[in-house]
Structures are given as C-alpha cells and as structure tokens.
CSV table of C-alpha atoms and ligand atoms in Angstrom, one decimal:
chain,number,residue,atom,x,y,z
A,546,MET,CA,23.3,-33.4,-26.3
A,547,ASN,CA,26.2,-32.7,-28.6
A,548,VAL,CA,28.5,-35.6,-27.9
A,549,THR,CA,31.9,-35.2,-29.6
A,550,GLU,CA,35.5,-36.1,-29.2
A,551,ILE,CA,37.6,-33.5,-27.4
A,552,ASN,CA,41.4,-33.6,-27.2
A,553,PHE,CA,42.7,-32.2,-23.9
A,554,ASP,CA,46.4,-31.4,-24.3
A,555,GLY,CA,48.8,-31.0,-21.4
A,556,LEU,CA,50.3,-27.6,-21.7
A,557,ILE,CA,54.1,-28.1,-21.5
A,558,GLY,CA,55.3,-26.7,-18.2
A,559,PRO,CA,58.0,-24.2,-17.4
A,560,SER,CA,60.2,-26.8,-15.8
A,561,HIS,CA,60.5,-29.0,-18.9
A,562,ASN,CA,64.0,-30.5,-18.9
A,563,TYR,CA,66.0,-33.5,-20.0
A,564,ALA,CA,67.0,-35.4,-16.9
A,565,GLY,CA,66.9,-38.9,-18.5
A,566,LEU,CA,64.4,-40.2,-16.0
A,567,SER,CA,62.5,-42.8,-18.0
A,568,LEU,CA,64.2,-46.3,-18.2
A,569,GLY,CA,62.9,-48.0,-21.4
A,570,ASN,CA,62.1,-44.7,-23.1
A,571,LEU,CA,65.0,-44.4,-25.6
A,572,ALA,CA,64.5,-40.7,-26.5
A,573,SER,CA,64.6,-39.8,-22.8
A,574,ALA,CA,67.8,-41.8,-22.3
A,575,ARG,CA,69.4,-40.4,-25.5
A,576,ASN,CA,68.8,-36.8,-24.5
A,577,ALA,CA,69.7,-37.1,-20.9
A,578,GLY,CA,71.8,-34.0,-19.9
A,579,ALA,CA,70.7,-31.9,-23.0
A,580,VAL,CA,69.6,-28.3,-22.6
A,581,SER,CA,65.8,-28.0,-22.9
A,582,GLN,CA,63.8,-25.1,-24.2
A,583,PRO,CA,60.6,-24.8,-22.1
A,584,ARG,CA,59.3,-21.7,-23.8
A,585,ALA,CA,59.7,-23.1,-27.3
A,586,ALA,CA,58.3,-26.5,-26.1
A,587,ALA,CA,55.1,-24.9,-24.8
A,588,LEU,CA,54.7,-22.8,-27.9
A,589,GLN,CA,55.1,-26.0,-30.1
A,590,GLY,CA,52.3,-27.6,-28.1
A,591,ILE,CA,50.1,-24.6,-28.5
A,592,GLU,CA,50.7,-24.6,-32.2
A,593,LYS,CA,49.6,-28.2,-32.4
A,594,MET,CA,46.4,-27.3,-30.5
A,595,ARG,CA,45.8,-24.4,-32.8
A,596,GLY,CA,46.3,-26.6,-35.9
A,597,ASN,CA,43.7,-29.1,-34.6
A,598,ILE,CA,41.2,-26.3,-33.9
A,599,ARG,CA,41.7,-25.2,-37.5
A,600,LEU,CA,40.9,-28.7,-38.7
A,601,GLY,CA,37.6,-28.3,-37.0
A,602,LEU,CA,38.3,-30.3,-33.9
A,603,LYS,CA,37.3,-29.5,-30.3
A,604,GLN,CA,40.2,-28.7,-28.0
A,605,GLY,CA,40.7,-28.7,-24.3
A,606,ILE,CA,43.7,-28.1,-22.0
A,607,PHE,CA,45.2,-29.4,-18.8
A,608,LEU,CA,47.5,-27.1,-16.8
A,609,PRO,CA,51.1,-27.9,-16.0
A,610,GLN,CA,51.6,-28.9,-12.4
A,611,TRP,CA,53.2,-26.9,-9.5
A,612,ARG,CA,56.9,-27.6,-9.6
A,613,PRO,CA,59.0,-28.4,-7.6
A,614,ASP,CA,56.5,-30.8,-5.9
A,615,GLY,CA,57.3,-29.7,-2.4
A,616,ALA,CA,54.5,-31.9,-0.9
A,617,TRP,CA,56.1,-35.0,-2.4
A,618,LEU,CA,59.6,-33.9,-1.2
A,619,THR,CA,58.3,-33.4,2.3
A,620,ARG,CA,56.9,-36.9,2.3
A,621,LEU,CA,60.4,-38.1,1.4
A,622,GLY,CA,61.8,-36.1,4.3
A,623,THR,CA,63.6,-33.5,2.2
A,624,ASP,CA,63.2,-30.3,0.2
A,625,VAL,CA,64.3,-29.0,-3.1
A,626,GLY,CA,67.5,-27.5,-1.7
A,627,ALA,CA,68.6,-30.5,0.2
A,628,ALA,CA,67.3,-33.3,-2.1
A,629,GLU,CA,69.8,-35.5,-4.0
A,630,PRO,CA,70.0,-34.6,-7.7
A,631,HIS,CA,67.9,-37.5,-9.0
A,632,ILE,CA,65.1,-36.8,-6.4
A,633,ARG,CA,65.2,-33.1,-7.2
A,634,ALA,CA,64.9,-33.8,-10.9
A,635,ALA,CA,61.9,-36.1,-10.2
A,636,ALA,CA,60.3,-33.4,-8.2
A,637,MET,CA,60.9,-30.8,-11.0
A,638,SER,CA,59.7,-32.9,-13.9
A,639,ALA,CA,57.2,-31.5,-16.3
A,640,SER,CA,56.1,-35.0,-17.3
A,641,SER,CA,52.3,-34.2,-16.7
A,642,MET,CA,52.5,-32.6,-20.2
A,643,TRP,CA,51.9,-36.2,-21.6
A,644,ALA,CA,48.1,-36.1,-20.9
A,645,ALA,CA,47.6,-39.5,-22.5
A,646,ASN,CA,49.0,-40.8,-19.2
A,647,ALA,CA,46.7,-38.7,-17.0
A,648,ALA,CA,43.7,-41.1,-16.9
A,649,THR,CA,41.7,-43.8,-18.6
A,650,VAL,CA,38.4,-42.6,-20.0
A,651,SER,CA,35.3,-44.6,-20.8
A,652,PRO,CA,32.6,-42.6,-22.6
A,653,ALA,CA,29.0,-42.7,-21.4
A,654,ALA,CA,27.9,-44.9,-24.3
A,655,ASP,CA,30.1,-47.8,-22.9
A,656,THR,CA,29.3,-47.6,-19.2
A,657,GLN,CA,26.5,-49.2,-17.1
A,658,ASP,CA,25.3,-46.0,-15.5
A,659,GLY,CA,25.5,-43.9,-18.7
A,660,ARG,CA,28.1,-41.5,-17.3
A,661,THR,CA,31.6,-40.9,-18.6
A,662,HIS,CA,34.1,-42.5,-16.2
A,663,LEU,CA,37.7,-41.3,-15.7
A,664,THR,CA,40.2,-43.1,-13.5
A,665,VAL,CA,43.4,-41.1,-12.8
A,666,ALA,CA,46.5,-43.1,-13.6
A,667,ASN,CA,48.8,-44.0,-10.7
A,668,LEU,CA,52.0,-44.0,-12.8
A,669,VAL,CA,53.8,-45.9,-10.1
A,670,THR,CA,56.6,-47.4,-12.2
A,671,MET,CA,58.6,-44.2,-12.7
A,672,ALA,CA,59.4,-42.2,-9.6
A,673,HIS,CA,59.2,-38.8,-11.4
A,674,ARG,CA,55.6,-39.7,-12.6
A,675,SER,CA,54.4,-41.4,-9.5
A,676,HIS,CA,53.6,-38.1,-7.8
A,677,GLU,CA,51.6,-36.6,-10.7
A,678,TRP,CA,48.2,-38.1,-9.9
A,679,PRO,CA,47.1,-35.9,-6.9
A,680,GLN,CA,47.4,-32.7,-9.0
A,681,THR,CA,45.9,-34.4,-12.1
A,682,LEU,CA,43.0,-35.6,-10.0
A,683,ALA,CA,42.4,-32.1,-8.7
A,684,GLN,CA,42.1,-30.8,-12.2
A,685,LEU,CA,39.9,-33.7,-13.4
A,686,ARG,CA,37.6,-33.1,-10.4
A,687,ILE,CA,37.1,-29.5,-11.5
A,688,ALA,CA,36.9,-29.9,-15.2
A,689,PHE,CA,34.5,-32.9,-14.9
A,690,SER,CA,32.6,-31.9,-11.8
A,691,ASP,CA,29.1,-32.4,-13.3
A,692,GLU,CA,28.2,-35.6,-11.6
A,693,ARG,CA,25.2,-36.2,-13.9
A,694,ALA,CA,27.7,-36.6,-16.8
A,695,PHE,CA,30.9,-37.7,-15.2
A,696,ALA,CA,32.4,-40.0,-12.5
A,697,VAL,CA,36.0,-39.3,-11.6
A,698,HIS,CA,37.8,-42.1,-9.8
A,699,ASP,CA,40.9,-42.3,-7.5
A,700,PRO,CA,43.9,-44.3,-8.8
A,701,VAL,CA,44.1,-48.0,-8.7
A,702,PRO,CA,46.2,-48.9,-5.7
A,703,PRO,CA,49.9,-49.9,-6.1
A,704,PRO,CA,51.7,-52.2,-6.8
A,705,PHE,CA,49.5,-52.5,-10.0
A,706,GLY,CA,51.0,-50.0,-12.4
A,707,ASP,CA,48.5,-48.0,-14.5
A,708,GLU,CA,49.6,-45.5,-17.2
A,709,GLY,CA,46.1,-44.4,-18.4
A,710,ALA,CA,44.9,-43.9,-21.9
A,711,ALA,CA,48.3,-44.6,-23.5
A,712,ASN,CA,47.5,-48.3,-23.0
A,713,HIS,CA,43.8,-48.1,-23.8
A,714,MET,CA,42.1,-48.0,-27.2
A,715,ARG,CA,38.5,-47.6,-28.0
A,716,LEU,CA,36.9,-48.8,-31.2
A,717,THR,CA,33.4,-48.0,-32.3
A,718,GLU,CA,31.4,-47.3,-35.4
A,719,ARG,CA,31.0,-43.6,-34.3
A,720,HIS,CA,32.3,-41.8,-31.2
A,721,ASP,CA,28.9,-41.4,-29.6
A,722,LEU,CA,27.9,-45.1,-30.1
A,723,PRO,CA,28.8,-48.0,-27.7
A,724,GLY,CA,32.3,-49.3,-28.4
A,725,VAL,CA,34.8,-52.0,-27.6
A,726,GLU,CA,37.5,-50.9,-25.1
A,727,VAL,CA,40.9,-52.6,-25.5
A,728,PHE,CA,43.2,-52.6,-22.5
A,729,VAL,CA,46.8,-53.3,-23.5
A,730,TYR,CA,49.1,-54.6,-20.7
A,731,GLY,CA,52.7,-55.7,-20.5
A,732,GLN,CA,54.4,-58.5,-18.8
A,733,SER,CA,58.1,-58.0,-19.5
A,734,GLY,CA,60.2,-56.3,-22.1
A,735,GLY,CA,63.7,-57.5,-22.1
A,736,PRO,CA,65.7,-55.1,-20.0
A,737,PHE,CA,62.8,-52.7,-19.6
A,738,PRO,CA,59.9,-52.6,-17.2
A,739,ALA,CA,56.3,-53.2,-18.3
A,740,ARG,CA,54.5,-50.2,-17.0
A,741,GLN,CA,50.9,-51.4,-17.4
A,742,HIS,CA,49.8,-54.3,-15.2
A,743,VAL,CA,46.8,-56.4,-16.2
A,744,GLU,CA,45.3,-56.2,-12.7
A,745,ALA,CA,45.2,-52.4,-13.1
A,746,SER,CA,43.5,-52.7,-16.5
A,747,LYS,CA,40.9,-55.1,-15.2
A,748,ALA,CA,40.2,-52.9,-12.1
A,749,VAL,CA,39.6,-49.9,-14.4
A,750,ALA,CA,37.2,-51.8,-16.6
A,751,ARG,CA,35.3,-53.0,-13.5
A,752,ILE,CA,35.3,-49.5,-11.9
A,753,HIS,CA,34.0,-48.0,-15.1
A,754,GLY,CA,31.1,-50.5,-15.3
A,755,LEU,CA,32.0,-51.8,-18.8
A,756,ASP,CA,30.2,-54.7,-20.4
A,757,PRO,CA,32.7,-57.6,-20.0
A,758,ALA,CA,31.8,-58.7,-23.5
A,759,LYS,CA,33.0,-55.3,-24.8
A,760,ALA,CA,36.3,-55.1,-22.9
A,761,LEU,CA,39.4,-56.9,-24.3
A,762,PHE,CA,42.6,-57.4,-22.4
A,763,VAL,CA,45.5,-57.8,-24.8
A,764,GLN,CA,49.2,-58.4,-24.0
A,765,GLN,CA,51.8,-56.1,-25.6
A,766,SER,CA,54.6,-58.0,-27.2
A,767,GLU,CA,57.8,-58.3,-25.3
A,768,GLU,CA,59.6,-57.5,-28.4
A,769,ALA,CA,57.9,-54.1,-28.7
A,770,ILE,CA,58.7,-53.1,-25.1
A,771,ALA,CA,62.3,-54.3,-25.5
A,772,ALA,CA,62.5,-52.1,-28.7
A,773,GLY,CA,61.4,-49.0,-26.7
A,774,ALA,CA,57.6,-49.1,-26.8
A,775,PHE,CA,57.1,-48.3,-23.2
A,776,HIS,CA,53.4,-47.6,-23.9
A,777,ASN,CA,51.1,-49.2,-26.4
A,778,ASP,CA,50.5,-45.8,-28.1
A,779,VAL,CA,54.0,-45.9,-29.4
A,780,VAL,CA,53.1,-48.9,-31.7
A,781,ALA,CA,49.3,-48.6,-32.2
A,782,VAL,CA,46.5,-46.1,-32.3
A,783,ALA,CA,42.7,-46.4,-32.8
A,784,ASN,CA,39.9,-44.1,-33.9
A,785,GLU,CA,36.3,-45.0,-34.4
A,786,ARG,CA,36.3,-48.2,-36.6
A,787,VAL,CA,40.0,-48.1,-37.5
A,788,LEU,CA,42.9,-49.7,-35.7
A,789,PHE,CA,46.3,-48.5,-37.1
A,790,THR,CA,49.0,-50.8,-35.7
A,791,HIS,CA,52.5,-52.2,-36.2
A,792,GLU,CA,52.6,-55.9,-37.0
A,793,LEU,CA,54.7,-56.6,-33.9
A,794,ALA,CA,52.7,-54.6,-31.4
A,795,PHE,CA,50.9,-57.5,-29.7
A,796,ALA,CA,51.9,-60.8,-28.1
A,797,ASP,CA,49.1,-62.7,-29.9
A,798,LYS,CA,47.8,-60.6,-32.7
A,799,ALA,CA,45.8,-63.3,-34.4
A,800,ARG,CA,43.7,-63.8,-31.3
A,801,PHE,CA,43.4,-60.1,-30.7
A,802,TYR,CA,42.3,-59.4,-34.2
A,803,ALA,CA,39.7,-62.2,-34.1
A,804,ASP,CA,38.3,-61.1,-30.8
A,805,LEU,CA,38.1,-57.5,-32.0
A,806,ARG,CA,36.3,-58.5,-35.3
A,807,ALA,CA,33.9,-60.6,-33.3
A,808,ALA,CA,33.1,-57.7,-30.9
A,809,LEU,CA,33.0,-55.0,-33.6
A,810,PRO,CA,32.4,-56.5,-37.1
A,811,CYS,CA,32.9,-53.1,-38.8
A,812,VAL,CA,36.5,-52.8,-37.6
A,813,GLU,CA,39.2,-52.0,-40.2
A,814,ILE,CA,42.7,-53.0,-39.2
A,815,VAL,CA,45.4,-51.1,-41.0
A,816,GLU,CA,48.6,-53.0,-40.2
A,817,VAL,CA,52.1,-51.8,-41.0
A,818,PRO,CA,54.3,-54.8,-41.7
A,819,ALA,CA,57.8,-55.1,-40.2
A,820,SER,CA,59.2,-55.7,-43.7
A,821,ALA,CA,58.1,-52.1,-44.7
A,822,VAL,CA,58.8,-50.3,-41.4
A,823,SER,CA,61.0,-51.9,-38.7
A,824,LEU,CA,60.0,-51.6,-35.1
A,825,SER,CA,63.1,-49.5,-34.6
A,826,ASP,CA,62.0,-47.0,-37.4
A,827,ALA,CA,58.5,-47.0,-36.0
A,828,ILE,CA,59.7,-46.1,-32.5
A,829,LYS,CA,62.3,-43.6,-33.7
A,830,SER,CA,59.8,-41.8,-35.9
A,831,TYR,CA,56.8,-42.2,-33.6
A,832,LEU,CA,54.7,-43.0,-36.6
A,833,PHE,CA,52.0,-44.5,-34.4
A,834,ASN,CA,52.1,-41.9,-31.7
A,835,ALA,CA,49.9,-39.9,-34.0
A,836,GLN,CA,46.5,-38.4,-33.3
A,837,LEU,CA,44.1,-40.4,-35.6
A,838,VAL,CA,41.1,-38.1,-35.8
A,839,THR,CA,37.8,-37.9,-37.7
A,840,LEU,CA,37.5,-34.6,-39.5
A,841,PRO,CA,34.2,-32.8,-39.8
A,842,ASP,CA,33.7,-34.1,-43.3
A,843,GLY,CA,33.9,-37.7,-42.0
A,844,GLY,CA,37.4,-38.5,-43.4
A,845,MET,CA,40.3,-39.5,-41.1
A,846,ALA,CA,43.6,-37.7,-40.6
A,847,LEU,CA,46.8,-38.7,-39.0
A,848,ILE,CA,48.4,-35.8,-37.0
A,849,LEU,CA,52.0,-37.1,-36.7
A,850,PRO,CA,55.4,-35.8,-35.7
A,851,THR,CA,57.7,-34.3,-38.3
A,852,GLU,CA,60.1,-37.0,-37.4
A,853,ALA,CA,57.8,-39.4,-39.4
A,854,GLN,CA,58.4,-37.3,-42.5
A,855,ASP,CA,62.1,-37.4,-41.9
A,856,THR,CA,62.2,-41.3,-41.7
A,857,PRO,CA,62.3,-42.6,-45.3
A,858,SER,CA,60.7,-46.0,-44.7
A,859,VAL,CA,57.9,-44.5,-42.7
A,860,TRP,CA,57.1,-41.6,-45.1
A,861,THR,CA,57.2,-43.9,-48.1
A,862,TRP,CA,54.8,-46.3,-46.5
A,863,LEU,CA,52.5,-43.5,-45.4
A,864,GLN,CA,52.3,-41.9,-48.8
A,865,GLN,CA,51.4,-45.3,-50.4
A,866,MET,CA,48.7,-45.6,-47.7
A,867,VAL,CA,47.0,-42.3,-48.4
A,868,ALA,CA,47.3,-42.8,-52.1
A,869,GLY,CA,45.3,-46.0,-51.7
A,870,ASN,CA,41.7,-46.4,-50.8
A,871,GLY,CA,42.0,-46.8,-47.0
A,872,PRO,CA,40.2,-45.0,-44.3
A,873,ILE,CA,43.1,-42.6,-43.4
A,874,ARG,CA,43.1,-39.9,-46.1
A,875,ARG,CA,45.3,-37.1,-44.8
A,876,LEU,CA,48.7,-36.7,-43.2
A,877,VAL,CA,49.3,-33.6,-41.0
A,878,PRO,CA,52.9,-33.4,-39.7
A,879,VAL,CA,53.4,-31.2,-36.6
A,880,ASP,CA,56.6,-30.0,-34.9
A,881,VAL,CA,56.7,-31.1,-31.3
A,882,ARG,CA,60.4,-31.8,-31.2
A,883,GLN,CA,60.9,-30.6,-27.6
A,884,SER,CA,58.5,-33.1,-26.3
A,885,MET,CA,59.6,-35.8,-28.7
A,886,ALA,CA,63.2,-35.5,-27.3
A,887,ASN,CA,61.7,-36.9,-24.1
A,888,GLY,CA,59.7,-39.6,-25.8
A,889,GLY,CA,56.4,-37.8,-26.1
A,890,GLY,CA,54.7,-37.4,-29.5
A,891,PRO,CA,51.5,-35.7,-30.6
A,892,ALA,CA,49.3,-38.5,-29.1
A,893,CYS,CA,51.2,-38.5,-25.8
A,894,LEU,CA,50.3,-34.9,-25.4
A,895,ARG,CA,46.6,-35.4,-25.4
A,896,LEU,CA,43.8,-37.1,-23.5
A,897,ARG,CA,40.7,-37.9,-25.6
A,898,ILE,CA,37.3,-37.4,-24.0
A,899,VAL,CA,34.1,-38.1,-25.8
A,900,ALA,CA,31.4,-35.9,-24.2
A,901,ASP,CA,29.2,-32.9,-24.6
A,902,PRO,CA,31.4,-29.8,-24.2
A,903,ALA,CA,28.5,-28.1,-22.4
A,904,THR,CA,29.0,-30.5,-19.5
A,905,ILE,CA,32.7,-29.5,-19.0
A,906,ASP,CA,34.1,-26.6,-17.0
A,907,PRO,CA,34.7,-24.0,-19.7
A,908,ARG,CA,38.0,-22.9,-18.1
A,909,PHE,CA,39.5,-26.2,-19.6
A,910,LEU,CA,38.3,-25.6,-23.1
A,911,VAL,CA,40.2,-23.4,-25.6
A,912,ASP,CA,39.7,-21.6,-28.8
A,913,GLU,CA,42.3,-19.7,-30.8
A,914,ALA,CA,41.9,-16.4,-28.9
A,915,LYS,CA,42.4,-18.2,-25.6
A,916,LEU,CA,45.5,-19.9,-27.0
A,917,ASP,CA,46.9,-16.5,-28.1
A,918,ALA,CA,46.6,-15.3,-24.5
A,919,ILE,CA,48.2,-18.4,-23.1
A,920,ALA,CA,51.0,-18.1,-25.6
A,921,GLY,CA,51.5,-14.6,-24.4
A,922,ILE,CA,52.0,-15.8,-20.8
A,923,VAL,CA,54.3,-18.5,-22.0
A,924,SER,CA,56.4,-16.0,-23.9
A,925,ASN,CA,56.6,-13.6,-20.9
A,926,TYR,CA,57.2,-16.1,-18.1
A,927,TRP,CA,58.5,-19.5,-19.3
A,928,PRO,CA,62.3,-19.9,-19.0
A,929,GLU,CA,64.0,-20.0,-22.4
A,930,SER,CA,66.3,-22.9,-21.5
A,931,ILE,CA,67.2,-25.3,-18.7
A,932,ALA,CA,70.4,-27.3,-18.3
A,933,PRO,CA,70.2,-30.2,-15.8
A,934,ASP,CA,72.6,-28.4,-13.4
A,935,ASP,CA,70.2,-25.4,-13.3
A,936,LEU,CA,67.6,-27.4,-11.5
A,937,SER,CA,69.0,-26.4,-8.1
A,938,ASP,CA,69.2,-22.7,-9.0
A,939,THR,CA,66.8,-20.8,-6.7
A,940,ARG,CA,66.2,-18.1,-9.3
A,941,LEU,CA,65.1,-20.6,-11.8
A,942,ILE,CA,62.8,-22.3,-9.3
A,943,ALA,CA,61.3,-18.9,-8.4
A,944,ARG,CA,60.7,-18.2,-12.1
A,945,ILE,CA,59.0,-21.6,-12.6
A,946,GLU,CA,56.7,-20.9,-9.7
A,947,GLN,CA,55.9,-17.4,-11.0
A,948,SER,CA,55.1,-18.9,-14.4
A,949,TRP,CA,52.6,-21.3,-13.0
A,950,LEU,CA,50.9,-18.6,-10.8
A,951,ALA,CA,50.6,-16.3,-13.8
A,952,LEU,CA,48.9,-19.0,-15.9
A,953,VAL,CA,46.6,-20.2,-13.2
A,954,ASP,CA,45.6,-16.7,-12.4
A,955,HIS,CA,44.9,-15.9,-16.0
A,956,LEU,CA,42.7,-19.0,-16.4
A,957,GLN,CA,40.8,-18.0,-13.2
A,958,LEU,CA,41.7,-21.2,-11.5
A,959,SER,CA,43.8,-19.8,-8.6
A,960,GLY,CA,40.8,-20.2,-6.3
A,961,ASP,CA,40.6,-23.9,-7.1
A,962,LEU,CA,44.2,-25.0,-7.7
A,963,ALA,CA,46.5,-24.2,-4.8
A,964,PRO,CA,50.3,-24.8,-5.1
B,1110,SUG,O1,56.6,-41.5,-19.3
B,1110,SUG,N1,58.9,-39.2,-20.7
B,1110,SUG,C1,57.5,-39.8,-20.7
B,1110,SUG,C2,56.9,-39.9,-22.1
B,1110,SUG,C3,55.5,-40.3,-22.0
B,1110,SUG,C4,55.0,-40.5,-23.4
B,1110,SUG,N2,53.6,-40.8,-23.3
B,1110,SUG,C5,52.9,-41.7,-24.0
B,1110,SUG,N3,53.6,-42.6,-24.8
B,1110,SUG,N4,51.7,-41.7,-24.0
B,1110,SUG,C6,57.6,-41.2,-20.0
B,1110,SUG,O2,58.5,-41.9,-20.3
B,1110,SUG,C7,60.9,-38.3,-19.7
B,1110,SUG,C8,61.3,-37.4,-18.6
B,1110,SUG,C9,62.8,-37.2,-18.4
B,1110,SUG,O3,63.5,-38.1,-18.8
B,1110,SUG,O4,63.2,-36.2,-17.9
B,1110,SUG,C10,59.5,-38.9,-19.6
B,1110,SUG,O5,59.0,-38.9,-18.5
C-alpha cells in the first residue's frame, strides 16, 4: 500500500459564466453580468494542476458536467429554450469545477471498516448547485469503484444542507495515520444563508463510521458568514498537524482549540489575528482558500491565489510567517482569476483524497502529458468568452455540448458517462 494525498481538481467546464447566482458569495455578486472566458479559465486550472505535479504532488481530475442539465430542466417542466433566464443560468452553471464541494471524504485510517468513505454533497442551498450531485456521484462511483478500498454514499437527504469537504478539515500527524475530523457548520450569517447544517455533518460522520471521540462539530462564526465566508475553507485550512486559520473563523474558538488539542496533542495552530489581516482582506484575497500541502521533503507549502500577493496586509503577514520558524515554509502563488471571480480559489478547485493511487480508476489520474492533451482539447473546443445573454444561444449550447463530448471521448469515459 502506498497511501498518499491526491488532489482531484474539477476541470473548469465550457459553460463557465458569471450569472451572479450565489447569495453570500461576494465575488459572484460583484461579477454578475461580466463576460467570462471559459477557455482561459480551464487553462488556468490546468496550469495549477501542472504546478502541483512539478512540486511532486499526486494529481487527479474530475470532469465538468453535461450542460445544460436537461434532466433537471425536464423535472422542472421546461427546457433550455423555454426556461426563464435565472433557471436557464442555473442549468448552465459550471459550478462543479469547485470540487471541494463534491463530497466529504474520510480516509481509511479514520473509519470503522478500514475503507475510505465518500459522501456526495447535496448542495441544496443554491439552486444552481443542487443538481450537481447525480453527475458527481456517477463519477465518484467510477473513480472509486474498488469496494475493497472505497465506500461511496448517496447524499444526505434535504433539508439538511451539505457542501462537502469545504466545511470539513482533517488533522493528523501524517496523512496515512488516524486523524481528527472537524465538521464546521453554520447557523446564521447576517443577511446570508448558512449552507452547512449540523445535522448533515453529523449524518456524514455516522455514515462514514468515524470514532465519535475523533469527530468534532464546530460552529462557524456568524461574523465570518456575514463577511462573505460562505464556506469554512474561505477562513481556515488544515493539513496534517497544522491548522491555519483566521482568528474570527469560529463561533467559540477557545473551546474548539481546546478540544482539538485534547484529541490531537501534536496539533499546531497558526492563527492570523484580525489586527493584522481583517476578515474583509482575508475574504477578498482568499488567503485561506489555499492548498496547504506537504511536499516530498516533508516541508509544507501554501498554494494560494495571486490575489493574496496583491493584498498588502496579507502579503506582509505571509512573508513574516515564512521568515519565522513555523511549519509553513513556502508560498506558491497561482493565477486562477477566472474561478476567483466567482468566489472559487485554489482550494475550492480540488477535493483531497488520501488513498493508494493503485486503487483508483487511472482515467481520473493525470500526469503532465495527459494535461497537455486535455489542454489541447480545451484550446480547440472551449468557447473563448460567454456573456450572460449568450446563454440562450443555440450555437453556444451546441458548442458546449461538443466540448464535453470531445473531452469524455478522449478520456475514454464515453461508455460510462452518458449526457
Ligand atoms: O458555491 N460559486 C461557488 C464557489 C464555490 C467555492 N467553493 C469553496 N469555497 N469550496 C459557490 O458559491 C458562483 C456561480 C455564479 O454566480 O454563476 C458559484 O457558484
């Protein structure tokens, strides 16, 4: 067994657009109506994956979903031509790119039956994301079909909102050892909805067979949600023994930190004080929506959006941090601006799975050569730009469909993933 952390990135789909669909996500609201660049967006995501491979990390991929989602429109009694604009936009959304919201994952070392458990997220709070899960589940069932190693579960039933790994952190001495799983839920957030319900988090922990002593349920602060932290991964991130967090991320941090230290004595909490970086700067720059990773030499790196470099309070704090003696030694800025403009940073774009790569369907694992070929398909097929009014254009829709078919065919998945 060669158990390691693998980052599965959602390839940014050909329908990527700015329809302003996510209440409480400030970037999505700010960019509503802007012209998107699906091709450039997907190539930015591919470059991020390539960079991670070059750092010595294992990389996987999830495919974009078939859009428009005709099956969902049929259930609503309409179709893409007749649908009202907001319903059409929801059916066209490329939001499955944010793979951190695909599922919650508990590695084998944490579960009762010694298998890695995945529960697909229902994403019920936002209409445009509520219809992602059937196609996500289809991919998870193929990629992780080895039932000796994996158990893939249906979503938690509504009305309990579940947004997957974006509200879940795992802390452990080393990826392959048993860990503490932290489920962060919300209750309210000023004018904005809390998307993760505690009942969904508890259900996932039970379904995965976690040791109750090693599962913590922690409330996100109302202040953070009201400031635009619609997911916990906008204000905190964890990797192995390190929790990197904003001071104001949690409703009762003293209790959370004490419980965490009791459950995992080796934990190191790196807290960014509000006096150094305001919640507003943290959210604008997506400082915490970084991939905190362990490099092959054992040191940790933070793969963070270039927006963090452009925000003086954030960059100053980060440079002081890496100059000190802390566990995070290296900063790697990446350009994912097209995704960022919809509120999705480097961490949103990936789902972490700790497993032996040999147990995973190889069609979902990538190396640089495979990324080159995928980039070729993106360059040939993905639309260059989409304005919101284009979403009803039948030629654009045909092009989006052709793009998907070309990719799925190339990855030899057309027999398994039907439109
Ligand atoms: O759910 N944006 C996504 C961003 C998800 C980020 N994921 C994590 N934080 N893990 C969301 O709000 C915008 C779509 C639009 O407005 O067209 C959107 O869905």
